[in-house]
Amino acid sequence: MLSSSIKAVAKQLKSPTLSATELCDASLRRIEKTKSLNAFITVTSEIAQKQAKESDERHSKGKRKGELDGIPIAVKDNFCTEGVLTSCGSHMLSNFVPPYSATVVSRLHDAGTVMVGKCNLDEFAMGSGTVDSIYGPTKNIWGSDIPFELLNSIHKKGGESSSTLNVKQGVLEEDWHIAGGSSGGSAVAVATGSCFAALGSDTGGSTRNPAAYCGVVGLKPSYGLVSRHGLIPLVNSMDVPGIIARTVEDVTLVLNAIAGPDDHDSTTIKRPHKKISLEETVNLRGLRIGIPKEYQNSLMSQEMIEVWKYAASILNEGGATVTEVSLPHTSSSIACYSVLNQCEVASNMARYDGLRFGIRGKDTSSTEQLYAETRSTGFNDVVRSRILSGNYFLLKRNYEKYFVKALKVRRLIKRDFDNIWNNNIDILLTPTTLSQAPRLSEFRQHDNQTQCVTQDYCTQPANMAGIPAICLPIRLSADGLPLSLQLMAPMYEESVMMKTALWLQQAVNFPQISLKI
């Protein structure tokens, strides 16, 4: 049941065979049995059970709110949730309980979902491994010591297959595979079946990166399609609420529930969201798919390159026209992103002064000392480093040299994408990450900033341009770990992108995890 799609479970909830309360209890038990992976910071058992009971009452009266009514979901712990700790994985907000909920959380509640918990993340979403939370790192289910089997025909018409694949199990306690970041907790929660979908945030790839490593689907919508109100900001000009689920169909259901204008967020689109409808049969005839040659990084594994070629070939065989294209400023994108990221981080982190919310330092001998103690104890080295770098870039003598120049480069990067769309390309196909999920020992060989530069190489240009992107698993590596690709489309062209992703999902038939616990 916990390995099924939202559509399949929603059908059961409409019948007497399954209640929302039973589904909620199963989800909470799964969270408990997989707690060694550390996907959750807070498990909201009482809230979930109350919401499940309310869902059962609606179902009994024939007043269900839709296919998401009664479905367990989780929320990354940088989205405000009324009355529930929202920590951002940081000591700075370890006592922060918001008086309101983020718009996306409220809209999911209005759709009847059941919130089972808040998920782990890198502190203030600054990272690409979910290893820097004060609550400890999140571990990937793939390659872990939690037993599971793989359903290898879950996307075939006619239902789920019972046939399975052999999976390598067993991992050293100190050298597990990372979950990716910064939404690693959300990705692991979905991959383990602890929930059917989870909210992440995506500033430079933080939804797609962990989705890729954990073998699930991760969506970064167009900038402005989904409200950022209540998402604790990292980089305002790039932050986008993301969605993680096990199938393209499930991601689409959640997107339809949360997208659209919001009076609390002036950056959202002003027109109502037209719900995306995924047809059962998707036709690729006439679709033009571009393969950006600059995305083949020298650090990219040979397995990833082969998977990329494989997906391009089956899309071509399916009727699409696949051609090589160029995004010439890709090599400058990471440097540009690093400068803009740290400048906005420095600005956003200024609010944490120990006076209004969060922790407060004990040295009150002066305002300066209070600020200094609060920020030195409340932030980890990664956050403090980005604040210092950002303030350096924003100094009067450096402003034009770094910040303004980075904005100009960002414009060129966006123009690269515009030129592609204007030259009759509908979709771009690229890797999501450069390799399979690395082990912790590999990941720790480089510092946080270096890892972000490496891990976000393929993902952050979409944030710079504001365009939508979706990541989905394609096949397993020789080590039995997921290898994923992403599709990108012009702004607000989610419908074409999702339909293409659905076709690819059905074509590759990636196996789904079914835990044996």
mmCIF file with all atom_site columns, C-alpha atoms in Angstrom, residues 196-352:
data_model
loop_
_atom_site.group_PDB
_atom_site.id
_atom_site.type_symbol
_atom_site.label_atom_id
_atom_site.label_alt_id
_atom_site.label_comp_id
_atom_site.label_asym_id
_atom_site.label_entity_id
_atom_site.label_seq_id
_atom_site.pdbx_PDB_ins_code
_atom_site.Cartn_x
_atom_site.Cartn_y
_atom_site.Cartn_z
_atom_site.occupancy
_atom_site.B_iso_or_equiv
_atom_site.pdbx_formal_charge
_atom_site.auth_seq_id
_atom_site.auth_comp_id
_atom_site.auth_asym_id
_atom_site.auth_atom_id
_atom_site.pdbx_PDB_model_num
ATOM 1   C CA . PHE A 1 196 ? 3.494  9.711  -0.814  1.00 0.00 ? 196 PHE A CA 1
ATOM 2   C CA . ALA A 1 197 ? 4.872  13.163 -1.572  1.00 0.00 ? 197 ALA A CA 1
ATOM 3   C CA . ALA A 1 198 ? 6.965  15.804 0.156   1.00 0.00 ? 198 ALA A CA 1
ATOM 4   C CA . LEU A 1 199 ? 7.721  19.477 -0.254  1.00 0.00 ? 199 LEU A CA 1
ATOM 5   C CA . GLY A 1 200 ? 11.312 20.493 -0.856  1.00 0.00 ? 200 GLY A CA 1
ATOM 6   C CA . SER A 1 201 ? 12.900 23.784 -1.793  1.00 0.00 ? 201 SER A CA 1
ATOM 7   C CA . ASP A 1 202 ? 15.048 24.324 -4.879  1.00 0.00 ? 202 ASP A CA 1
ATOM 8   C CA . THR A 1 203 ? 17.537 27.190 -5.090  1.00 0.00 ? 203 THR A CA 1
ATOM 9   C CA . GLY A 1 204 ? 20.249 25.568 -7.184  1.00 0.00 ? 204 GLY A CA 1
ATOM 10  C CA . GLY A 1 205 ? 18.982 22.002 -7.449  1.00 0.00 ? 205 GLY A CA 1
ATOM 11  C CA . SER A 1 206 ? 18.073 21.141 -3.857  1.00 0.00 ? 206 SER A CA 1
ATOM 12  C CA . THR A 1 207 ? 14.932 19.223 -4.848  1.00 0.00 ? 207 THR A CA 1
ATOM 13  C CA . ARG A 1 208 ? 16.262 17.540 -7.978  1.00 0.00 ? 208 ARG A CA 1
ATOM 14  C CA . ASN A 1 209 ? 19.653 16.547 -6.538  1.00 0.00 ? 209 ASN A CA 1
ATOM 15  C CA . PRO A 1 210 ? 18.314 14.371 -3.673  1.00 0.00 ? 210 PRO A CA 1
ATOM 16  C CA . ALA A 1 211 ? 15.494 13.066 -5.867  1.00 0.00 ? 211 ALA A CA 1
ATOM 17  C CA . ALA A 1 212 ? 18.161 11.859 -8.309  1.00 0.00 ? 212 ALA A CA 1
ATOM 18  C CA . TYR A 1 213 ? 20.241 10.141 -5.640  1.00 0.00 ? 213 TYR A CA 1
ATOM 19  C CA . CYS A 1 214 ? 17.203 8.521  -4.003  1.00 0.00 ? 214 CYS A CA 1
ATOM 20  C CA . GLY A 1 215 ? 15.541 7.256  -7.189  1.00 0.00 ? 215 GLY A CA 1
ATOM 21  C CA . VAL A 1 216 ? 12.384 9.364  -7.016  1.00 0.00 ? 216 VAL A CA 1
ATOM 22  C CA . VAL A 1 217 ? 10.872 12.204 -9.073  1.00 0.00 ? 217 VAL A CA 1
ATOM 23  C CA . GLY A 1 218 ? 11.731 15.806 -8.212  1.00 0.00 ? 218 GLY A CA 1
ATOM 24  C CA . LEU A 1 219 ? 10.112 18.901 -9.722  1.00 0.00 ? 219 LEU A CA 1
ATOM 25  C CA . LYS A 1 220 ? 11.340 22.489 -9.729  1.00 0.00 ? 220 LYS A CA 1
ATOM 26  C CA . PRO A 1 221 ? 8.436  24.599 -11.069 1.00 0.00 ? 221 PRO A CA 1
ATOM 27  C CA . SER A 1 222 ? 8.875  27.861 -12.972 1.00 0.00 ? 222 SER A CA 1
ATOM 28  C CA . TYR A 1 223 ? 9.808  30.784 -10.755 1.00 0.00 ? 223 TYR A CA 1
ATOM 29  C CA . GLY A 1 224 ? 6.561  32.468 -9.728  1.00 0.00 ? 224 GLY A CA 1
ATOM 30  C CA . LEU A 1 225 ? 4.255  29.539 -10.454 1.00 0.00 ? 225 LEU A CA 1
ATOM 31  C CA . VAL A 1 226 ? 4.221  28.464 -6.787  1.00 0.00 ? 226 VAL A CA 1
ATOM 32  C CA . SER A 1 227 ? 4.134  30.879 -3.847  1.00 0.00 ? 227 SER A CA 1
ATOM 33  C CA . ARG A 1 228 ? 7.257  31.347 -1.717  1.00 0.00 ? 228 ARG A CA 1
ATOM 34  C CA . HIS A 1 229 ? 5.287  32.863 1.150   1.00 0.00 ? 229 HIS A CA 1
ATOM 35  C CA . GLY A 1 230 ? 6.312  31.044 4.313   1.00 0.00 ? 230 GLY A CA 1
ATOM 36  C CA . LEU A 1 231 ? 9.380  29.435 2.742   1.00 0.00 ? 231 LEU A CA 1
ATOM 37  C CA . ILE A 1 232 ? 12.247 30.734 4.873   1.00 0.00 ? 232 ILE A CA 1
ATOM 38  C CA . PRO A 1 233 ? 14.365 32.475 2.225   1.00 0.00 ? 233 PRO A CA 1
ATOM 39  C CA . LEU A 1 234 ? 17.831 31.543 1.102   1.00 0.00 ? 234 LEU A CA 1
ATOM 40  C CA . VAL A 1 235 ? 18.129 33.296 -2.281  1.00 0.00 ? 235 VAL A CA 1
ATOM 41  C CA . ASN A 1 236 ? 14.913 35.178 -2.984  1.00 0.00 ? 236 ASN A CA 1
ATOM 42  C CA . SER A 1 237 ? 15.512 35.523 -6.714  1.00 0.00 ? 237 SER A CA 1
ATOM 43  C CA . MET A 1 238 ? 16.015 31.762 -7.207  1.00 0.00 ? 238 MET A CA 1
ATOM 44  C CA . ASP A 1 239 ? 14.141 29.966 -4.397  1.00 0.00 ? 239 ASP A CA 1
ATOM 45  C CA . VAL A 1 240 ? 11.260 27.804 -5.621  1.00 0.00 ? 240 VAL A CA 1
ATOM 46  C CA . PRO A 1 241 ? 9.127  25.364 -3.597  1.00 0.00 ? 241 PRO A CA 1
ATOM 47  C CA . GLY A 1 242 ? 9.761  21.921 -5.072  1.00 0.00 ? 242 GLY A CA 1
ATOM 48  C CA . ILE A 1 243 ? 7.834  18.643 -5.058  1.00 0.00 ? 243 ILE A CA 1
ATOM 49  C CA . ILE A 1 244 ? 9.187  15.130 -4.546  1.00 0.00 ? 244 ILE A CA 1
ATOM 50  C CA . ALA A 1 245 ? 7.088  12.014 -5.219  1.00 0.00 ? 245 ALA A CA 1
ATOM 51  C CA . ARG A 1 246 ? 7.535  8.534  -6.675  1.00 0.00 ? 246 ARG A CA 1
ATOM 52  C CA . THR A 1 247 ? 5.863  9.155  -10.047 1.00 0.00 ? 247 THR A CA 1
ATOM 53  C CA . VAL A 1 248 ? 5.347  11.982 -12.509 1.00 0.00 ? 248 VAL A CA 1
ATOM 54  C CA . GLU A 1 249 ? 1.578  11.614 -12.038 1.00 0.00 ? 249 GLU A CA 1
ATOM 55  C CA . ASP A 1 250 ? 1.888  12.099 -8.263  1.00 0.00 ? 250 ASP A CA 1
ATOM 56  C CA . VAL A 1 251 ? 4.090  15.172 -8.665  1.00 0.00 ? 251 VAL A CA 1
ATOM 57  C CA . THR A 1 252 ? 1.518  16.634 -11.064 1.00 0.00 ? 252 THR A CA 1
ATOM 58  C CA . LEU A 1 253 ? -1.336 16.111 -8.594  1.00 0.00 ? 253 LEU A CA 1
ATOM 59  C CA . VAL A 1 254 ? 0.555  18.018 -5.907  1.00 0.00 ? 254 VAL A CA 1
ATOM 60  C CA . LEU A 1 255 ? 1.561  20.793 -8.313  1.00 0.00 ? 255 LEU A CA 1
ATOM 61  C CA . ASN A 1 256 ? -2.061 21.289 -9.341  1.00 0.00 ? 256 ASN A CA 1
ATOM 62  C CA . ALA A 1 257 ? -2.983 21.676 -5.663  1.00 0.00 ? 257 ALA A CA 1
ATOM 63  C CA . ILE A 1 258 ? -0.366 24.296 -4.727  1.00 0.00 ? 258 ILE A CA 1
ATOM 64  C CA . ALA A 1 259 ? 0.314  26.339 -7.903  1.00 0.00 ? 259 ALA A CA 1
ATOM 65  C CA . GLY A 1 260 ? -1.221 29.708 -8.701  1.00 0.00 ? 260 GLY A CA 1
ATOM 66  C CA . PRO A 1 261 ? -1.247 33.357 -7.612  1.00 0.00 ? 261 PRO A CA 1
ATOM 67  C CA . ASP A 1 262 ? -0.896 34.373 -3.977  1.00 0.00 ? 262 ASP A CA 1
ATOM 68  C CA . ASP A 1 263 ? -1.625 37.825 -2.555  1.00 0.00 ? 263 ASP A CA 1
ATOM 69  C CA . HIS A 1 264 ? 1.107  37.230 0.037   1.00 0.00 ? 264 HIS A CA 1
ATOM 70  C CA . ASP A 1 265 ? 3.801  36.806 -2.636  1.00 0.00 ? 265 ASP A CA 1
ATOM 71  C CA . SER A 1 266 ? 4.160  39.556 -5.223  1.00 0.00 ? 266 SER A CA 1
ATOM 72  C CA . THR A 1 267 ? 6.463  37.388 -7.356  1.00 0.00 ? 267 THR A CA 1
ATOM 73  C CA . THR A 1 268 ? 3.780  34.819 -8.200  1.00 0.00 ? 268 THR A CA 1
ATOM 74  C CA . ILE A 1 269 ? 2.016  34.824 -11.553 1.00 0.00 ? 269 ILE A CA 1
ATOM 75  C CA . LYS A 1 270 ? -1.208 36.829 -11.599 1.00 0.00 ? 270 LYS A CA 1
ATOM 76  C CA . ARG A 1 271 ? -3.341 34.448 -13.668 1.00 0.00 ? 271 ARG A CA 1
ATOM 77  C CA . PRO A 1 272 ? -5.036 31.353 -12.184 1.00 0.00 ? 272 PRO A CA 1
ATOM 78  C CA . HIS A 1 273 ? -3.156 28.085 -12.638 1.00 0.00 ? 273 HIS A CA 1
ATOM 79  C CA . LYS A 1 274 ? -4.562 25.904 -15.400 1.00 0.00 ? 274 LYS A CA 1
ATOM 80  C CA . LYS A 1 275 ? -4.391 22.380 -14.028 1.00 0.00 ? 275 LYS A CA 1
ATOM 81  C CA . ILE A 1 276 ? -2.162 20.002 -15.942 1.00 0.00 ? 276 ILE A CA 1
ATOM 82  C CA . SER A 1 277 ? -3.886 16.926 -17.308 1.00 0.00 ? 277 SER A CA 1
ATOM 83  C CA . LEU A 1 278 ? -1.708 13.938 -18.151 1.00 0.00 ? 278 LEU A CA 1
ATOM 84  C CA . GLU A 1 279 ? -3.203 11.834 -20.898 1.00 0.00 ? 279 GLU A CA 1
ATOM 85  C CA . GLU A 1 280 ? -2.734 8.081  -20.697 1.00 0.00 ? 280 GLU A CA 1
ATOM 86  C CA . THR A 1 281 ? -1.110 8.025  -24.140 1.00 0.00 ? 281 THR A CA 1
ATOM 87  C CA . VAL A 1 282 ? 1.535  10.673 -24.799 1.00 0.00 ? 282 VAL A CA 1
ATOM 88  C CA . ASN A 1 283 ? 2.604  11.294 -28.391 1.00 0.00 ? 283 ASN A CA 1
ATOM 89  C CA . LEU A 1 284 ? 6.138  12.617 -28.969 1.00 0.00 ? 284 LEU A CA 1
ATOM 90  C CA . ARG A 1 285 ? 5.602  13.288 -32.677 1.00 0.00 ? 285 ARG A CA 1
ATOM 91  C CA . GLY A 1 286 ? 6.783  16.788 -33.500 1.00 0.00 ? 286 GLY A CA 1
ATOM 92  C CA . LEU A 1 287 ? 8.520  17.293 -30.135 1.00 0.00 ? 287 LEU A CA 1
ATOM 93  C CA . ARG A 1 288 ? 11.996 18.823 -30.468 1.00 0.00 ? 288 ARG A CA 1
ATOM 94  C CA . ILE A 1 289 ? 14.485 17.878 -27.756 1.00 0.00 ? 289 ILE A CA 1
ATOM 95  C CA . GLY A 1 290 ? 17.865 19.545 -27.301 1.00 0.00 ? 290 GLY A CA 1
ATOM 96  C CA . ILE A 1 291 ? 21.030 17.987 -25.839 1.00 0.00 ? 291 ILE A CA 1
ATOM 97  C CA . PRO A 1 292 ? 23.286 20.802 -24.499 1.00 0.00 ? 292 PRO A CA 1
ATOM 98  C CA . LYS A 1 293 ? 26.880 19.849 -25.325 1.00 0.00 ? 293 LYS A CA 1
ATOM 99  C CA . GLU A 1 294 ? 28.295 21.990 -22.488 1.00 0.00 ? 294 GLU A CA 1
ATOM 100 C CA . TYR A 1 295 ? 26.631 19.803 -19.848 1.00 0.00 ? 295 TYR A CA 1
ATOM 101 C CA . GLN A 1 296 ? 29.084 16.942 -20.439 1.00 0.00 ? 296 GLN A CA 1
ATOM 102 C CA . ASN A 1 297 ? 31.351 17.927 -17.589 1.00 0.00 ? 297 ASN A CA 1
ATOM 103 C CA . SER A 1 298 ? 34.824 16.357 -17.311 1.00 0.00 ? 298 SER A CA 1
ATOM 104 C CA . LEU A 1 299 ? 33.830 15.042 -13.866 1.00 0.00 ? 299 LEU A CA 1
ATOM 105 C CA . MET A 1 300 ? 30.748 13.256 -15.191 1.00 0.00 ? 300 MET A CA 1
ATOM 106 C CA . SER A 1 301 ? 30.868 9.474  -14.800 1.00 0.00 ? 301 SER A CA 1
ATOM 107 C CA . GLN A 1 302 ? 30.861 7.263  -17.879 1.00 0.00 ? 302 GLN A CA 1
ATOM 108 C CA . GLU A 1 303 ? 27.720 5.526  -16.591 1.00 0.00 ? 303 GLU A CA 1
ATOM 109 C CA . MET A 1 304 ? 25.882 8.850  -16.495 1.00 0.00 ? 304 MET A CA 1
ATOM 110 C CA . ILE A 1 305 ? 26.969 9.674  -20.035 1.00 0.00 ? 305 ILE A CA 1
ATOM 111 C CA . GLU A 1 306 ? 25.707 6.281  -21.226 1.00 0.00 ? 306 GLU A CA 1
ATOM 112 C CA . VAL A 1 307 ? 22.343 6.765  -19.497 1.00 0.00 ? 307 VAL A CA 1
ATOM 113 C CA . TRP A 1 308 ? 22.051 10.197 -21.119 1.00 0.00 ? 308 TRP A CA 1
ATOM 114 C CA . LYS A 1 309 ? 22.687 8.691  -24.560 1.00 0.00 ? 309 LYS A CA 1
ATOM 115 C CA . TYR A 1 310 ? 20.250 5.869  -23.852 1.00 0.00 ? 310 TYR A CA 1
ATOM 116 C CA . ALA A 1 311 ? 17.408 8.240  -22.927 1.00 0.00 ? 311 ALA A CA 1
ATOM 117 C CA . ALA A 1 312 ? 18.097 10.422 -25.972 1.00 0.00 ? 312 ALA A CA 1
ATOM 118 C CA . SER A 1 313 ? 17.938 7.359  -28.235 1.00 0.00 ? 313 SER A CA 1
ATOM 119 C CA . ILE A 1 314 ? 14.623 6.052  -26.909 1.00 0.00 ? 314 ILE A CA 1
ATOM 120 C CA . LEU A 1 315 ? 13.081 9.544  -27.129 1.00 0.00 ? 315 LEU A CA 1
ATOM 121 C CA . ASN A 1 316 ? 14.238 9.683  -30.741 1.00 0.00 ? 316 ASN A CA 1
ATOM 122 C CA . GLU A 1 317 ? 12.791 6.230  -31.420 1.00 0.00 ? 317 GLU A CA 1
ATOM 123 C CA . GLY A 1 318 ? 9.549  7.380  -29.789 1.00 0.00 ? 318 GLY A CA 1
ATOM 124 C CA . GLY A 1 319 ? 9.064  10.072 -32.401 1.00 0.00 ? 319 GLY A CA 1
ATOM 125 C CA . ALA A 1 320 ? 10.848 13.109 -30.984 1.00 0.00 ? 320 ALA A CA 1
ATOM 126 C CA . THR A 1 321 ? 13.542 14.971 -32.892 1.00 0.00 ? 321 THR A CA 1
ATOM 127 C CA . VAL A 1 322 ? 16.740 15.003 -30.802 1.00 0.00 ? 322 VAL A CA 1
ATOM 128 C CA . THR A 1 323 ? 19.508 17.452 -31.713 1.00 0.00 ? 323 THR A CA 1
ATOM 129 C CA . GLU A 1 324 ? 22.650 18.832 -30.092 1.00 0.00 ? 324 GLU A CA 1
ATOM 130 C CA . VAL A 1 325 ? 22.395 22.451 -28.927 1.00 0.00 ? 325 VAL A CA 1
ATOM 131 C CA . SER A 1 326 ? 24.689 24.953 -27.254 1.00 0.00 ? 326 SER A CA 1
ATOM 132 C CA . LEU A 1 327 ? 24.362 26.950 -24.034 1.00 0.00 ? 327 LEU A CA 1
ATOM 133 C CA . PRO A 1 328 ? 27.694 28.808 -24.285 1.00 0.00 ? 328 PRO A CA 1
ATOM 134 C CA . HIS A 1 329 ? 27.700 30.496 -20.869 1.00 0.00 ? 329 HIS A CA 1
ATOM 135 C CA . THR A 1 330 ? 27.203 27.278 -18.898 1.00 0.00 ? 330 THR A CA 1
ATOM 136 C CA . SER A 1 331 ? 30.843 27.285 -17.772 1.00 0.00 ? 331 SER A CA 1
ATOM 137 C CA . SER A 1 332 ? 30.333 30.699 -16.145 1.00 0.00 ? 332 SER A CA 1
ATOM 138 C CA . SER A 1 333 ? 27.118 29.706 -14.441 1.00 0.00 ? 333 SER A CA 1
ATOM 139 C CA . ILE A 1 334 ? 28.557 28.181 -11.258 1.00 0.00 ? 334 ILE A CA 1
ATOM 140 C CA . ALA A 1 335 ? 30.798 31.192 -10.518 1.00 0.00 ? 335 ALA A CA 1
ATOM 141 C CA . CYS A 1 336 ? 27.897 33.545 -11.171 1.00 0.00 ? 336 CYS A CA 1
ATOM 142 C CA . TYR A 1 337 ? 25.574 31.467 -8.986  1.00 0.00 ? 337 TYR A CA 1
ATOM 143 C CA . SER A 1 338 ? 28.099 31.380 -6.144  1.00 0.00 ? 338 SER A CA 1
ATOM 144 C CA . VAL A 1 339 ? 28.397 35.168 -6.022  1.00 0.00 ? 339 VAL A CA 1
ATOM 145 C CA . LEU A 1 340 ? 24.650 35.855 -6.239  1.00 0.00 ? 340 LEU A CA 1
ATOM 146 C CA . ASN A 1 341 ? 23.855 33.091 -3.750  1.00 0.00 ? 341 ASN A CA 1
ATOM 147 C CA . GLN A 1 342 ? 26.218 34.433 -1.117  1.00 0.00 ? 342 GLN A CA 1
ATOM 148 C CA . CYS A 1 343 ? 25.151 38.051 -1.615  1.00 0.00 ? 343 CYS A CA 1
ATOM 149 C CA . GLU A 1 344 ? 21.491 37.200 -1.041  1.00 0.00 ? 344 GLU A CA 1
ATOM 150 C CA . VAL A 1 345 ? 22.384 34.882 1.842   1.00 0.00 ? 345 VAL A CA 1
ATOM 151 C CA . ALA A 1 346 ? 24.222 37.747 3.561   1.00 0.00 ? 346 ALA A CA 1
ATOM 152 C CA . SER A 1 347 ? 21.143 39.936 3.164   1.00 0.00 ? 347 SER A CA 1
ATOM 153 C CA . ASN A 1 348 ? 18.641 37.295 4.292   1.00 0.00 ? 348 ASN A CA 1
ATOM 154 C CA . MET A 1 349 ? 20.648 36.146 7.308   1.00 0.00 ? 349 MET A CA 1
ATOM 155 C CA . ALA A 1 350 ? 20.768 39.699 8.710   1.00 0.00 ? 350 ALA A CA 1
ATOM 156 C CA . ARG A 1 351 ? 17.332 39.152 10.280  1.00 0.00 ? 351 ARG A CA 1
ATOM 157 C CA . TYR A 1 352 ? 18.757 36.615 12.749  1.00 0.00 ? 352 TYR A CA 1
#
